[in-house]
């Protein structure tokens, strides 16, 4: 009985391990934050300054908010990470991309937008944070 | 290599353009089905990419990435034949991976 209990326990903990390892990496608090300022706080963005060295390519008008293609490029030296937020989504933080070993600070992805909103980009370069934004009008919201 | 992930890596000048398309529902946990039942959240939380085994990109995602996620990223210093691998993990503990060799663009 004791042995069976022990085996059951170890199997359970083995199965749990990958999820726990993942949970340690994934910034749960930031991704579950319901306002953009709260998400920033959990990303530990201390202070940020606007930068024209961040290029955002996204449509002015998006017909379908379920799929909005966004392209972001940072020309800021030593860019380590690019975060994408949509201020009016139920959970504003969309993604955080971290680059290393010769990856260019550049990304194209497709995101959901609940309604017309400001697309915000935060770039981390060393201890400094830079930001840029673009307004996107959405005809049909895409946050089911 | 899974069939729910498609990848392509093309060397164009100094830059290798990597495109990734993943089959995944990316459920937010807020959508209701036809029976007015809430569909549980099911979304990719972490995606990592490596070039010849060295990590190059770590992406953390929330529910705001579209269904069947699409991603393009750029690498410097890759050569034709180099191996690019992508691994993803979702909130239900499921995982998937794919790989592509760099080819001349």
Short mmCIF file of C-alpha atoms in Angstrom, two decimals:
data_model
loop_
_atom_site.label_atom_id
_atom_site.label_comp_id
_atom_site.label_asym_id
_atom_site.label_seq_id
_atom_site.Cartn_x
_atom_site.Cartn_y
_atom_site.Cartn_z
CA UNK A 1 0.00 0.00 0.00
CA UNK A 2 2.76 2.38 0.95
CA UNK A 3 4.74 1.35 -2.09
CA UNK A 4 1.74 1.90 -4.34
CA UNK A 5 1.20 5.30 -2.80
CA UNK A 6 4.83 6.17 -3.42
CA UNK A 7 4.66 5.04 -7.03
CA UNK A 8 1.48 7.01 -7.59
CA UNK A 9 3.09 10.11 -6.14
CA UNK A 10 6.22 9.88 -8.24
CA UNK A 11 4.25 9.33 -11.42
CA UNK A 12 2.08 12.33 -10.64
CA UNK A 13 5.11 14.52 -10.00
CA UNK A 14 6.78 13.29 -13.19
CA UNK A 15 3.72 14.19 -15.22
CA UNK A 16 3.55 17.58 -13.56
CA UNK A 17 7.17 18.48 -14.19
CA UNK A 18 6.98 19.86 -17.73
CA UNK A 19 4.00 22.06 -16.80
CA UNK A 20 5.79 23.37 -13.73
CA UNK A 21 8.91 24.10 -15.76
CA UNK A 22 6.76 25.91 -18.29
CA UNK A 23 4.90 27.81 -15.59
CA UNK A 24 8.21 29.11 -14.29
CA UNK A 25 9.08 30.52 -17.72
CA UNK A 26 5.72 31.91 -18.81
CA UNK A 27 4.92 35.32 -17.34
CA UNK A 28 1.45 34.41 -16.06
CA UNK A 29 0.83 37.67 -14.21
CA UNK A 30 1.68 39.80 -17.26
CA UNK A 31 -0.38 37.73 -19.70
CA UNK A 32 -3.41 37.58 -17.38
CA UNK A 33 -3.30 41.32 -16.57
CA UNK A 34 -6.50 43.03 -17.76
CA UNK A 35 -5.03 46.49 -18.37
CA UNK A 36 -1.99 47.53 -20.42
CA UNK A 37 -0.40 49.41 -17.46
CA UNK A 38 -0.73 46.29 -15.26
CA UNK A 39 0.84 44.14 -17.97
CA UNK A 40 3.73 46.63 -18.22
CA UNK A 41 4.20 46.45 -14.47
CA UNK A 42 4.45 42.64 -14.58
CA UNK A 43 6.89 42.87 -17.49
CA UNK A 44 8.90 45.09 -15.12
CA UNK A 45 8.94 47.98 -17.55
CA UNK A 46 10.27 50.74 -15.31
CA UNK A 47 10.09 53.77 -17.57
CA UNK A 48 9.81 53.87 -21.31
CA UNK A 49 10.50 56.50 -23.92
CA UNK A 50 8.94 56.85 -27.36
CA UNK A 51 11.26 55.89 -30.21
CA UNK A 52 11.08 56.41 -33.95
CA UNK A 53 13.55 53.52 -34.30
CA UNK A 54 10.70 51.06 -33.86
CA UNK A 55 8.84 50.30 -37.06
CA UNK A 56 5.31 48.89 -36.88
CA UNK A 57 3.57 47.65 -40.03
CA UNK A 58 -0.12 46.95 -39.43
CA UNK A 59 -3.28 47.86 -41.31
CA UNK A 60 -5.01 51.20 -40.62
CA UNK A 61 -8.32 49.38 -41.03
CA UNK A 62 -8.73 45.68 -40.22
CA UNK A 63 -11.91 44.05 -41.45
CA UNK A 64 -11.57 40.96 -39.26
CA UNK A 65 -10.19 41.41 -35.75
CA UNK A 66 -9.58 37.66 -35.45
CA UNK A 67 -6.58 37.91 -37.76
CA UNK A 68 -4.57 41.14 -37.91
CA UNK A 69 -1.08 40.80 -39.33
CA UNK A 70 1.54 42.81 -37.47
CA UNK A 71 5.19 43.34 -38.41
CA UNK A 72 7.62 44.89 -35.94
CA UNK A 73 11.26 45.84 -36.45
CA UNK A 74 13.53 47.49 -33.90
CA UNK A 75 16.57 49.48 -35.07
CA UNK A 76 17.55 50.18 -31.46
CA UNK A 77 21.02 48.82 -30.65
CA UNK A 78 21.12 45.77 -28.36
CA UNK A 79 17.41 45.07 -28.62
CA UNK A 80 16.72 41.97 -26.50
CA UNK A 81 12.95 41.73 -26.58
CA UNK A 82 9.86 43.00 -28.38
CA UNK A 83 6.50 42.92 -26.59
CA UNK A 84 3.20 43.51 -28.40
CA UNK A 85 0.10 44.81 -26.59
CA UNK A 86 -3.41 45.83 -27.62
CA UNK A 87 -4.76 48.25 -25.02
CA UNK A 88 -8.46 47.35 -25.43
CA UNK A 89 -8.16 43.55 -25.54
CA UNK A 90 -9.52 41.67 -22.47
CA UNK A 91 -5.90 40.70 -21.75
CA UNK A 92 -3.77 43.36 -23.47
CA UNK A 93 -0.40 41.54 -23.57
CA UNK A 94 -0.31 39.53 -26.82
CA UNK A 95 3.27 38.32 -27.02
CA UNK A 96 6.82 38.85 -25.84
CA UNK A 97 9.63 37.83 -28.21
CA UNK A 98 13.18 37.47 -26.89
CA UNK A 99 16.09 37.35 -29.33
CA UNK A 100 19.58 35.87 -28.97
CA UNK A 101 22.55 34.49 -30.92
CA UNK A 102 22.12 36.46 -34.13
CA UNK A 103 18.34 36.63 -34.35
CA UNK A 104 17.31 40.02 -35.76
CA UNK A 105 14.92 42.08 -33.60
CA UNK A 106 12.18 41.55 -36.16
CA UNK A 107 8.96 39.60 -36.10
CA UNK A 108 5.80 39.10 -38.13
CA UNK A 109 2.78 37.51 -36.51
CA UNK A 110 -1.02 37.56 -36.60
CA UNK A 111 -3.01 38.76 -33.61
CA UNK A 112 -6.59 39.12 -32.36
CA UNK A 113 -8.11 42.54 -31.74
CA UNK A 114 -11.39 42.81 -29.82
CA UNK A 115 -12.16 46.31 -31.14
CA UNK A 116 -10.51 49.40 -32.58
CA UNK A 117 -7.51 50.00 -30.37
CA UNK A 118 -3.94 51.13 -30.03
CA UNK A 119 -1.32 48.58 -30.94
CA UNK A 120 1.59 49.14 -28.58
CA UNK A 121 5.13 47.85 -28.91
CA UNK A 122 7.67 47.83 -26.09
CA UNK A 123 11.33 47.21 -26.90
CA UNK A 124 13.78 46.18 -24.20
CA UNK A 125 17.41 47.13 -24.85
CA UNK A 126 19.64 46.47 -21.85
CA UNK A 127 18.05 48.26 -18.92
CA UNK A 128 16.14 50.66 -21.16
CA UNK A 129 12.64 50.43 -22.57
CA UNK A 130 11.36 52.11 -25.72
CA UNK A 131 7.88 52.28 -27.12
CA UNK A 132 5.92 52.97 -30.29
CA UNK A 133 2.25 52.59 -31.15
CA UNK A 134 -0.18 52.51 -34.02
CA UNK A 135 -3.96 52.94 -34.06
CA UNK A 136 -5.87 50.15 -35.82
CA UNK A 137 -9.57 50.45 -36.69
CA UNK A 138 -11.34 47.10 -36.43
CA UNK A 139 -14.69 46.46 -38.19
CA UNK A 140 -15.47 43.06 -36.67
CA UNK A 141 -13.99 42.23 -33.26
CA UNK A 142 -12.02 39.03 -32.97
CA UNK A 143 -11.74 38.07 -29.33
CA UNK A 144 -14.04 35.12 -28.75
CA UNK B 1 8.42 16.42 -37.61
CA UNK B 2 4.72 16.90 -36.92
CA UNK B 3 2.22 17.55 -39.64
CA UNK B 4 0.64 20.36 -37.56
CA UNK B 5 3.63 22.61 -38.17
CA UNK B 6 4.97 23.92 -41.45
CA UNK B 7 8.32 25.67 -41.72
CA UNK B 8 10.49 27.23 -44.39
CA UNK B 9 13.92 28.85 -44.06
CA UNK B 10 15.34 30.83 -46.98
CA UNK B 11 18.76 32.49 -47.07
CA UNK B 12 18.44 35.92 -48.73
CA UNK B 13 21.74 37.80 -48.71
CA UNK B 14 22.88 37.97 -45.08
CA UNK B 15 19.47 37.21 -43.65
CA UNK B 16 17.72 33.87 -43.27
CA UNK B 17 13.98 34.34 -43.29
CA UNK B 18 12.19 31.67 -41.25
CA UNK B 19 8.44 31.25 -41.63
CA UNK B 20 6.44 29.05 -39.26
CA UNK B 21 2.77 28.05 -39.47
CA UNK B 22 1.28 25.96 -36.65
CA UNK B 23 -2.10 24.23 -36.54
CA UNK B 24 -3.55 25.18 -33.13
CA UNK B 25 -7.01 26.38 -31.96
CA UNK B 26 -5.66 29.21 -29.73
CA UNK B 27 -8.87 29.26 -27.67
CA UNK B 28 -9.09 32.29 -25.36
CA UNK B 29 -11.36 30.66 -22.78
CA UNK B 30 -14.01 33.32 -23.49
CA UNK B 31 -15.58 31.96 -26.69
CA UNK B 32 -18.92 30.14 -26.51
CA UNK B 33 -19.81 27.28 -28.81
CA UNK B 34 -23.21 26.76 -30.52
CA UNK B 35 -24.59 25.30 -27.27
CA UNK B 36 -23.64 28.49 -25.39
CA UNK B 37 -20.97 26.56 -23.50
CA UNK B 38 -17.69 28.33 -22.79
CA UNK B 39 -14.85 26.65 -24.68
CA UNK B 40 -11.92 26.19 -22.27
CA UNK B 41 -8.74 28.14 -22.89
CA UNK B 42 -6.30 26.23 -25.08
CA UNK B 43 -3.37 28.23 -26.37
CA UNK B 44 0.37 28.08 -26.99
CA UNK B 45 2.29 29.78 -24.20
CA UNK B 46 5.87 29.22 -25.22
CA UNK B 47 7.67 28.77 -28.52
CA UNK B 48 11.41 28.42 -28.84
CA UNK B 49 13.56 28.32 -31.95
CA UNK B 50 17.15 27.14 -32.31
CA UNK B 51 19.79 27.30 -35.02
CA UNK B 52 22.05 24.22 -35.04
CA UNK B 53 21.04 23.64 -31.41
CA UNK B 54 21.74 27.20 -30.22
CA UNK B 55 18.68 29.12 -28.98
CA UNK B 56 17.82 32.13 -31.17
CA UNK B 57 14.25 33.02 -30.23
CA UNK B 58 11.98 32.58 -27.23
CA UNK B 59 8.40 33.70 -27.68
CA UNK B 60 5.87 33.86 -24.86
CA UNK B 61 2.31 34.11 -26.09
CA UNK B 62 -1.04 34.95 -24.55
CA UNK B 63 -4.50 34.22 -25.91
CA UNK B 64 -4.23 37.17 -28.34
CA UNK B 65 -2.25 35.30 -30.98
CA UNK B 66 -4.59 34.26 -33.82
CA UNK B 67 -5.80 30.70 -34.40
CA UNK B 68 -3.26 28.66 -36.39
CA UNK B 69 -0.34 30.91 -35.38
CA UNK B 70 1.92 32.40 -38.01
CA UNK B 71 5.40 33.69 -37.33
CA UNK B 72 8.29 35.09 -39.36
CA UNK B 73 11.71 35.79 -37.87
CA UNK B 74 15.12 36.67 -39.27
CA UNK B 75 18.51 35.14 -38.48
CA UNK B 76 22.00 36.38 -39.29
CA UNK B 77 24.98 34.10 -39.80
CA UNK B 78 23.06 31.00 -40.91
CA UNK B 79 24.33 29.00 -43.91
CA UNK B 80 22.62 26.79 -46.45
CA UNK B 81 22.03 23.40 -44.82
CA UNK B 82 21.94 24.73 -41.24
CA UNK B 83 19.17 23.24 -39.12
CA UNK B 84 16.42 25.35 -37.55
CA UNK B 85 14.17 23.72 -34.97
CA UNK B 86 11.00 25.07 -33.38
CA UNK B 87 9.29 23.65 -30.28
CA UNK B 88 6.01 24.87 -28.77
CA UNK B 89 4.21 24.16 -25.47
CA UNK B 90 0.58 25.00 -24.70
CA UNK B 91 -1.39 25.53 -21.48
CA UNK B 92 -2.69 21.94 -21.55
CA UNK B 93 0.82 20.49 -21.54
CA UNK B 94 0.70 19.56 -25.20
CA UNK B 95 3.76 20.16 -27.31
CA UNK B 96 4.79 20.12 -30.94
CA UNK B 97 7.92 20.64 -32.95
CA UNK B 98 9.19 21.13 -36.46
CA UNK B 99 12.44 21.65 -38.28
CA UNK B 100 13.71 23.06 -41.54
CA UNK B 101 17.07 23.22 -43.26
CA UNK B 102 18.19 26.58 -44.57
CA UNK B 103 17.93 26.67 -48.36
CA UNK B 104 19.10 29.26 -50.86
CA UNK B 105 16.43 31.91 -51.46
#
